Amino acid sequence: MPTPYNMAFACLSCRKSFKREFNLAEEKPKELKCPECGGVAHNLGRHFKAPKKNNLKQWQKIAFLLEHGFRFQKICIEENSIETVPYPETLEAAKEFVVKYKNYAIK
Ligand SMILES: [Zn+2]
């Protein structure tokens, strides 16, 4: 039996995230329907932690990163290195981040 694991989905309109279980072998959707508003909930992977609902700045940052192809995927700069690039903490830092790492964006 494959081990199921959780992926986090976030709805930017509701500013909420929820988890869904997937098997590794299964195709993992990039988007699901938000259970609250019926809008789009984005797959932000296994490591995403949602900010508080009223933390607008953080949600803006997430929306900005998503727009630029960053879904909290791991970014390894050096080959064969386990070190990954930390995601930016603020929207301001995110603006530099998406330029610096644009080659790692998911199209
Ligand atoms: Zn929603």
PDB file of C-alpha atoms in Angstrom, residues 40-94:
ATOM      1  CA  VAL A  40     -10.115  28.068  -6.557  1.00  0.00           C
ATOM      2  CA  ALA A  41      -7.963  26.561  -3.836  1.00  0.00           C
ATOM      3  CA  HIS A  42      -4.317  26.257  -4.823  1.00  0.00           C
ATOM      4  CA  ASN A  43      -2.130  23.303  -4.057  1.00  0.00           C
ATOM      5  CA  LEU A  44       0.739  24.636  -1.979  1.00  0.00           C
ATOM      6  CA  GLY A  45       2.354  21.341  -1.214  1.00  0.00           C
ATOM      7  CA  ARG A  46       3.269  19.565   1.944  1.00  0.00           C
ATOM      8  CA  HIS A  47       5.178  22.276   3.729  1.00  0.00           C
ATOM      9  CA  PHE A  48       2.814  25.187   3.526  1.00  0.00           C
ATOM     10  CA  LYS A  49       1.618  26.739   6.744  1.00  0.00           C
ATOM     11  CA  ALA A  50      -1.236  29.149   6.407  1.00  0.00           C
ATOM     12  CA  PRO A  51      -0.967  32.555   8.050  1.00  0.00           C
ATOM     13  CA  LYS A  52      -3.796  33.854  10.184  1.00  0.00           C
ATOM     14  CA  LYS A  53      -6.884  34.873   8.268  1.00  0.00           C
ATOM     15  CA  ASN A  54      -6.477  38.516   9.238  1.00  0.00           C
ATOM     16  CA  ASN A  55      -2.812  38.679   8.287  1.00  0.00           C
ATOM     17  CA  LEU A  56      -3.464  40.359   4.958  1.00  0.00           C
ATOM     18  CA  LYS A  57       0.170  41.128   4.245  1.00  0.00           C
ATOM     19  CA  GLN A  58       1.097  37.476   4.438  1.00  0.00           C
ATOM     20  CA  TRP A  59      -1.778  36.461   2.201  1.00  0.00           C
ATOM     21  CA  GLN A  60      -0.766  39.133  -0.287  1.00  0.00           C
ATOM     22  CA  LYS A  61       2.701  37.664  -0.292  1.00  0.00           C
ATOM     23  CA  ILE A  62       1.337  34.186  -0.975  1.00  0.00           C
ATOM     24  CA  ALA A  63      -0.811  35.479  -3.823  1.00  0.00           C
ATOM     25  CA  PHE A  64       2.193  37.278  -5.255  1.00  0.00           C
ATOM     26  CA  LEU A  65       4.398  34.195  -5.073  1.00  0.00           C
ATOM     27  CA  LEU A  66       1.689  32.057  -6.679  1.00  0.00           C
ATOM     28  CA  GLU A  67       1.297  34.503  -9.533  1.00  0.00           C
ATOM     29  CA  HIS A  68       4.966  34.145 -10.234  1.00  0.00           C
ATOM     30  CA  GLY A  69       5.006  30.369 -10.184  1.00  0.00           C
ATOM     31  CA  PHE A  70       6.127  29.745  -6.628  1.00  0.00           C
ATOM     32  CA  ARG A  71       3.957  27.228  -4.844  1.00  0.00           C
ATOM     33  CA  PHE A  72       6.269  26.618  -1.935  1.00  0.00           C
ATOM     34  CA  GLN A  73       8.099  23.997  -3.924  1.00  0.00           C
ATOM     35  CA  LYS A  74      11.577  23.301  -2.676  1.00  0.00           C
ATOM     36  CA  ILE A  75      14.281  25.251  -4.414  1.00  0.00           C
ATOM     37  CA  CYS A  76      17.726  23.703  -4.469  1.00  0.00           C
ATOM     38  CA  ILE A  77      20.383  25.886  -5.986  1.00  0.00           C
ATOM     39  CA  GLU A  78      23.228  23.453  -5.860  1.00  0.00           C
ATOM     40  CA  GLU A  79      22.977  20.078  -7.446  1.00  0.00           C
ATOM     41  CA  ASN A  80      23.042  17.169  -5.017  1.00  0.00           C
ATOM     42  CA  SER A  81      22.594  19.539  -2.131  1.00  0.00           C
ATOM     43  CA  ILE A  82      19.853  19.091   0.418  1.00  0.00           C
ATOM     44  CA  GLU A  83      19.952  22.752   1.245  1.00  0.00           C
ATOM     45  CA  THR A  84      16.970  24.669   0.016  1.00  0.00           C
ATOM     46  CA  VAL A  85      16.308  28.339  -0.370  1.00  0.00           C
ATOM     47  CA  PRO A  86      14.096  29.749   2.376  1.00  0.00           C
ATOM     48  CA  TYR A  87      10.913  31.430   1.233  1.00  0.00           C
ATOM     49  CA  PRO A  88      10.655  35.174   1.813  1.00  0.00           C
ATOM     50  CA  GLU A  89       9.033  36.405   4.980  1.00  0.00           C
ATOM     51  CA  THR A  90       7.562  39.586   3.614  1.00  0.00           C
ATOM     52  CA  LEU A  91       5.959  40.849   0.421  1.00  0.00           C
ATOM     53  CA  GLU A  92       8.916  43.183  -0.086  1.00  0.00           C
ATOM     54  CA  ALA A  93      11.348  40.286   0.133  1.00  0.00           C
ATOM     55  CA  ALA A  94       9.100  38.243  -2.174  1.00  0.00           C
TER      56      ALA A  94
END
